[in-house]
Short mmCIF file of C-alpha atoms (C1' of nucleotides) in Angstrom, two decimals:
data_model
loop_
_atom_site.label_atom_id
_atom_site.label_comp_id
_atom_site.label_asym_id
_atom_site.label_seq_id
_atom_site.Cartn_x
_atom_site.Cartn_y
_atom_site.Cartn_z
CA UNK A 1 84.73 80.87 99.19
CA UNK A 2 88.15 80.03 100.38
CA UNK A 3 89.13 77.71 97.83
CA UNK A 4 88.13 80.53 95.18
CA UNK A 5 90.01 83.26 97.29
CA UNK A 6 93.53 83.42 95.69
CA UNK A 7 95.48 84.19 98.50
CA UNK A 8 95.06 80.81 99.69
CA UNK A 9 96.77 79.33 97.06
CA UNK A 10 100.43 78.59 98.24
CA UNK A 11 99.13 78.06 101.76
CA UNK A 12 100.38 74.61 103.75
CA UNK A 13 98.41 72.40 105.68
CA UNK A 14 99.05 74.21 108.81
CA UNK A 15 98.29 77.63 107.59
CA UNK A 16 94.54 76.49 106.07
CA UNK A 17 93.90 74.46 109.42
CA UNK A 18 95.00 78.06 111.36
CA UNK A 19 92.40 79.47 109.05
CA UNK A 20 89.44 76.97 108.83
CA UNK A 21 89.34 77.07 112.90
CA UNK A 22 89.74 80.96 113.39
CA UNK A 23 87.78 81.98 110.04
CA UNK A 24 83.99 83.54 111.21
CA UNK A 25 81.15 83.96 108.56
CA UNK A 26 78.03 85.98 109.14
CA UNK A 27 75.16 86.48 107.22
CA UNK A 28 73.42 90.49 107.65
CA UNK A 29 70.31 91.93 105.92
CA UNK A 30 70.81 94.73 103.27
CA UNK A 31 71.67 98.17 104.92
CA UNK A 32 73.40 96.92 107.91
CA UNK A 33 76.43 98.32 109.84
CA UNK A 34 79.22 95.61 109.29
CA UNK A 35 81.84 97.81 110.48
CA UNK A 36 81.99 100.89 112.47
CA UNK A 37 84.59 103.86 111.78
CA UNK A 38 86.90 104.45 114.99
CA UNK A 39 86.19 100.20 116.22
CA UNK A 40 89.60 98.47 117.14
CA UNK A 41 90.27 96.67 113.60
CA UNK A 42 90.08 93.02 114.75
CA UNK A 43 89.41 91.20 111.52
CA UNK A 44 90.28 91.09 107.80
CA UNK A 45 86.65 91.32 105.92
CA UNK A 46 85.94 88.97 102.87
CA UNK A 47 82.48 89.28 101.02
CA UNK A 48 81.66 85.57 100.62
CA UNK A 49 78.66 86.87 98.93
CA UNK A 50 76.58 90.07 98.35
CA UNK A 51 78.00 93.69 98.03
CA UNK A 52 79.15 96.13 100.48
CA UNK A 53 80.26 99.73 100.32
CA UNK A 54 83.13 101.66 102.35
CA UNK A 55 81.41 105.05 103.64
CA UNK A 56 81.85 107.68 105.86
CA UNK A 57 80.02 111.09 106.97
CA UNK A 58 81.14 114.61 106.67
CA UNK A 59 80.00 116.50 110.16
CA UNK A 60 77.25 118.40 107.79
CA UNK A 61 76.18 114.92 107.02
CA UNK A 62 76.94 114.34 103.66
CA UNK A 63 77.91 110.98 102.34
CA UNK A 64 80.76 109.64 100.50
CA UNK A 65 81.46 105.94 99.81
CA UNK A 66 85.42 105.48 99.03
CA UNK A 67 84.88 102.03 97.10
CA UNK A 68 81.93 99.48 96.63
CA UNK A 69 83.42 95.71 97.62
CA UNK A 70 81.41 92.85 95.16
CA UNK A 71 81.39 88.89 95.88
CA UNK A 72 85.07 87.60 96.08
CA UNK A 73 86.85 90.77 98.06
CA UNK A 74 88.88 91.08 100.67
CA UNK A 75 89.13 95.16 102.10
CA UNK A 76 90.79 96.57 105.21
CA UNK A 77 94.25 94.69 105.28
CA UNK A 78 95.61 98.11 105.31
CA UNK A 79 94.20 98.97 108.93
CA UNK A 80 94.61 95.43 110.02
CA UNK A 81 98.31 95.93 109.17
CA UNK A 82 98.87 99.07 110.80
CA UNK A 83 96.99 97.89 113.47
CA UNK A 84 94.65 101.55 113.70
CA UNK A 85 90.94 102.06 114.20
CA UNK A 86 88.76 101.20 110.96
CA UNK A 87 88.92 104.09 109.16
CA UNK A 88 85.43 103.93 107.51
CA UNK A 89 82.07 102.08 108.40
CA UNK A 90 81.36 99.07 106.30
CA UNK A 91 77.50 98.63 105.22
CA UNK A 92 75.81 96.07 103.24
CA UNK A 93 74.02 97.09 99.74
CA UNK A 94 72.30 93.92 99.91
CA UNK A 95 71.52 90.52 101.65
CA UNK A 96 75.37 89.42 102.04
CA UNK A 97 77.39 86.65 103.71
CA UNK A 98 80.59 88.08 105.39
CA UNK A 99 83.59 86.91 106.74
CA UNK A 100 86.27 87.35 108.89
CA UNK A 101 89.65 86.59 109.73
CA UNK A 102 90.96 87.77 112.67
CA UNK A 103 93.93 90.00 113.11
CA UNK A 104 96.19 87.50 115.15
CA UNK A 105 95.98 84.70 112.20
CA UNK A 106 96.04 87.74 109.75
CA UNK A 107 99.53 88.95 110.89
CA UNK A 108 100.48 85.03 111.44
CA UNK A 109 100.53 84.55 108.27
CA UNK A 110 102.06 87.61 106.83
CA UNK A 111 105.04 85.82 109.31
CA UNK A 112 104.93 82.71 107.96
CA UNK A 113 103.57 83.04 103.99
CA UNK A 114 105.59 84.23 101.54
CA UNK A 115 103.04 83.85 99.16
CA UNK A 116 100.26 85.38 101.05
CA UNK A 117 102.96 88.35 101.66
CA UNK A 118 102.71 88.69 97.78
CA UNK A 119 98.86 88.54 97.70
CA UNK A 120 99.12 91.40 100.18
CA UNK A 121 101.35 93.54 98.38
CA UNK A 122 100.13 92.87 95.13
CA UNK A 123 96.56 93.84 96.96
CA UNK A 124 98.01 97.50 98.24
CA UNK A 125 99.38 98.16 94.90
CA UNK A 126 95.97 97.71 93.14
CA UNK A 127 94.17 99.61 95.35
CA UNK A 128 96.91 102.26 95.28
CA UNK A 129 96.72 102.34 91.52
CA UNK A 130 92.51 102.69 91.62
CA UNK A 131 93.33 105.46 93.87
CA UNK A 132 95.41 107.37 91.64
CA UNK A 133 92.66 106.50 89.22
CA UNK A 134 90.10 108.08 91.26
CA UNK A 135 91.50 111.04 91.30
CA UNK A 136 92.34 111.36 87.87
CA UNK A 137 88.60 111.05 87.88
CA UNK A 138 87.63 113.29 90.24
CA UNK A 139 89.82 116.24 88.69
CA UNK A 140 89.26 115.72 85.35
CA UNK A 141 86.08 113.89 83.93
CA UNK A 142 82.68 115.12 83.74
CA UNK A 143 79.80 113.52 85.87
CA UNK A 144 78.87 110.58 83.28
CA UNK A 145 83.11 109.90 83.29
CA UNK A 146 82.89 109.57 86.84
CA UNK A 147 79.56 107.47 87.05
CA UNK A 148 81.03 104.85 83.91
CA UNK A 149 84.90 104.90 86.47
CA UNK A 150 82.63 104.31 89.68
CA UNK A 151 81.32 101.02 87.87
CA UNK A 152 84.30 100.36 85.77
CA UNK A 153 86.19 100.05 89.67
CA UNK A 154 83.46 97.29 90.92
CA UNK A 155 85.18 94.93 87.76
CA UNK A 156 89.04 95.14 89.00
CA UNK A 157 89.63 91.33 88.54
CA UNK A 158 93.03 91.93 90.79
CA UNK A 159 90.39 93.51 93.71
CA UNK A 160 87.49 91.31 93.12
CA UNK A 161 88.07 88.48 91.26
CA UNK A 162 84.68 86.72 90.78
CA UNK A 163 82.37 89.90 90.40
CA UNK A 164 79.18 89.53 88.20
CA UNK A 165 77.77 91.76 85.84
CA UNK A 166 74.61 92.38 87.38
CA UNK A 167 74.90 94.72 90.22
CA UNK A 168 72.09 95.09 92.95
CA UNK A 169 73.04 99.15 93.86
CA UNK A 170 70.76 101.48 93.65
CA UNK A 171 71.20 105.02 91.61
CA UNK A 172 71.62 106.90 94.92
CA UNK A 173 73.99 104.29 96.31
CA UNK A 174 76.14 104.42 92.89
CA UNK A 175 75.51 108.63 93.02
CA UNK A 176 77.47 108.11 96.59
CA UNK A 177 80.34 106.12 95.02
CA UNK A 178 80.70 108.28 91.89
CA UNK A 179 80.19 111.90 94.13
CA UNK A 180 77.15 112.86 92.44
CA UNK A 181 73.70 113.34 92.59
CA UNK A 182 70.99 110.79 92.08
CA UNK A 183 69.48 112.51 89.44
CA UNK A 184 72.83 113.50 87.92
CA UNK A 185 73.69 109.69 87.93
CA UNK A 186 70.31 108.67 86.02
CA UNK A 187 71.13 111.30 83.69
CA UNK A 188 74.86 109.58 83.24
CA UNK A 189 72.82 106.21 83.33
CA UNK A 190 70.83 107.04 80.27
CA UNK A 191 74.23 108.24 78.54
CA UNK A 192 75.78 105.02 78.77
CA UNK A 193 72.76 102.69 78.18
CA UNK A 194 72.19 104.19 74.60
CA UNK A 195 76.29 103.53 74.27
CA UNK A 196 75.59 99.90 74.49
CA UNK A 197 77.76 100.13 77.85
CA UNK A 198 75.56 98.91 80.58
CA UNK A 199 71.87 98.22 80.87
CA UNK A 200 69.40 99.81 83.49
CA UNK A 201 66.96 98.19 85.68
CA UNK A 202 65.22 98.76 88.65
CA UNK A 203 67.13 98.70 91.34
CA UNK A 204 69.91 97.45 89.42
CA UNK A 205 72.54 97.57 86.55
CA UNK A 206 74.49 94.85 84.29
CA UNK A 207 77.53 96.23 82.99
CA UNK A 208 77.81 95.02 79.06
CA UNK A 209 81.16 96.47 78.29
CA UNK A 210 83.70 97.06 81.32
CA UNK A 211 86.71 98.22 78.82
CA UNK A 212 84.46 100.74 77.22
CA UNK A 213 83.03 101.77 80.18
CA UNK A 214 87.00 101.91 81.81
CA UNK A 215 87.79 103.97 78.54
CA UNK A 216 84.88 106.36 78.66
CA UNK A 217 86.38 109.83 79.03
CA UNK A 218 84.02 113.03 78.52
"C1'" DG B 1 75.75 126.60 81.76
"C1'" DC B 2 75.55 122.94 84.63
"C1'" DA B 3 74.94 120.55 88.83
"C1'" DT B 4 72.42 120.22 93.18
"C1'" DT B 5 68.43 120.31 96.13
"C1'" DA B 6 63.68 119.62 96.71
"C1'" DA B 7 59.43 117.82 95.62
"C1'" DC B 8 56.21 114.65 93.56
"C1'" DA B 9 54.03 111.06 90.93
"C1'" DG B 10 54.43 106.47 89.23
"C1'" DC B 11 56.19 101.92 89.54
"C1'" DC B 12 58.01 97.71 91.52
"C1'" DG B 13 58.70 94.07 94.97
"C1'" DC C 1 53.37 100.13 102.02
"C1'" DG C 2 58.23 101.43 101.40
"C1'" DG C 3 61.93 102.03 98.44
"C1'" DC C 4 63.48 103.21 93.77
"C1'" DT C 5 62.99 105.81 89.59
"C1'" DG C 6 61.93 109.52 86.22
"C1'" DT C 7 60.84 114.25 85.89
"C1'" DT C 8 60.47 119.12 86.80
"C1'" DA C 9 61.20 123.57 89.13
"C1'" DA C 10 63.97 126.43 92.01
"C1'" DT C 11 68.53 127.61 93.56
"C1'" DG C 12 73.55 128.14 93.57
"C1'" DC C 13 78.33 128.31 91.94
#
DNA sequence: GCATTAACAGCCG
DNA sequence: CGGCTGTTAATGC
């Protein structure tokens, strides 16, 4: 995973020893807590393989999940950075193999990288732009805009470089990420199967056409 | 009108 | 069996 992780491109001898000795990999079941909002942030997360979500609760209970995270992503140098509480819990869609770097060699190489300074930047920005995007969303598409954005996101090749087609999320996991309702999203699902876009199957979707699904604005 | 909630049957692993 | 899906009816903004 590391050699395929683009951030370590640029890296000397002594910054891939720093992290080959500190780096921690874990493998968890599908559904499990990762991450807990309000935990000290003590690690950089990297999906090595599987798919996780970023989630949080409303005090009535409702769900939202702020971004999925495919094979090949790295999510929470932001908190890391700042050096704050995790500001959302982490949970795994499916069987996945997770690592992390911790903090200390984190911010030890933000000292001592250039280049992984520009991965980091270059990281913020993205996810700054999807933001924007989001909300754009949000505000002004209908639900089957939102549902074709919410998968569109998963395919950022700046965020998540080696993603694959075929997602394992269910319909109420992607009604979560898109802020609608599973039956809503099936509906939306339907839309954009007969538009050649993506295909359904159980328990999962390939995307066929991330540009038209990206451009899909009703 | 349109989306959400709730409920249920059928299907898949 | 348990989780996911497709459908319908009732409810709400």
């Amino acid at each position: 995973m590391l050699a395929s992780s683009p951030w370590v491109t640029g890296l000397n001898d002594e910054q891939l020893d720093r992290i080959k000795s500190t780096l921690v990999a874990r493998t968890f079941p599908a559904n499990a807590i990762v991450c807990r909002k309000g935990d000290p942030v003590d690690a950089w997360v990297g999906v090595v393989d599987g798919l996780i979500k970023l989630n949080a609760y409303s005090q009535s209970g409702k769900c939202v999940t702020f971004t999925g995270a495919p094979t090949g992503s790295w999510v929470g140098e932001g908190s890391v950075f700042k050096r704050e509480k995790r500001q959302y819990d982490i949970v795994t869609l499916r069987d996945s193999c997770i690592a992390f770097l911790p903090s200390d060699t984190f911010h030890w190489l933000l000292d001592t990288s250039l280049s992984f300074n520009r991965f980091i930047i270059t990281q913020l920005n993205e996810r700054l732009g999807q933001m924007i995007g989001t909300i754009e969303t949000e505000r002004l598409l209908s639900p089957d805009g939102k549902v074709a954005r919410s998968l569109a996101s998963l395919f950022n090749h700046v965020l998540y470089p080696g993603a694959v087609k075929q997602l394992q999320i269910s319909q109420e996991e992607l009604g979560f990420l898109a802020g609608a309702s599973r039956q809503r999203v099936n509906q939306a699902l339907r839309v954009l199967e007969k538009e050649k876009l993506v295909k359904v199957e159980y328990g999962a979707i390939t995307v066929l056409d991330v540009d038209g699904l990206r451009a899909f604005e009703s």
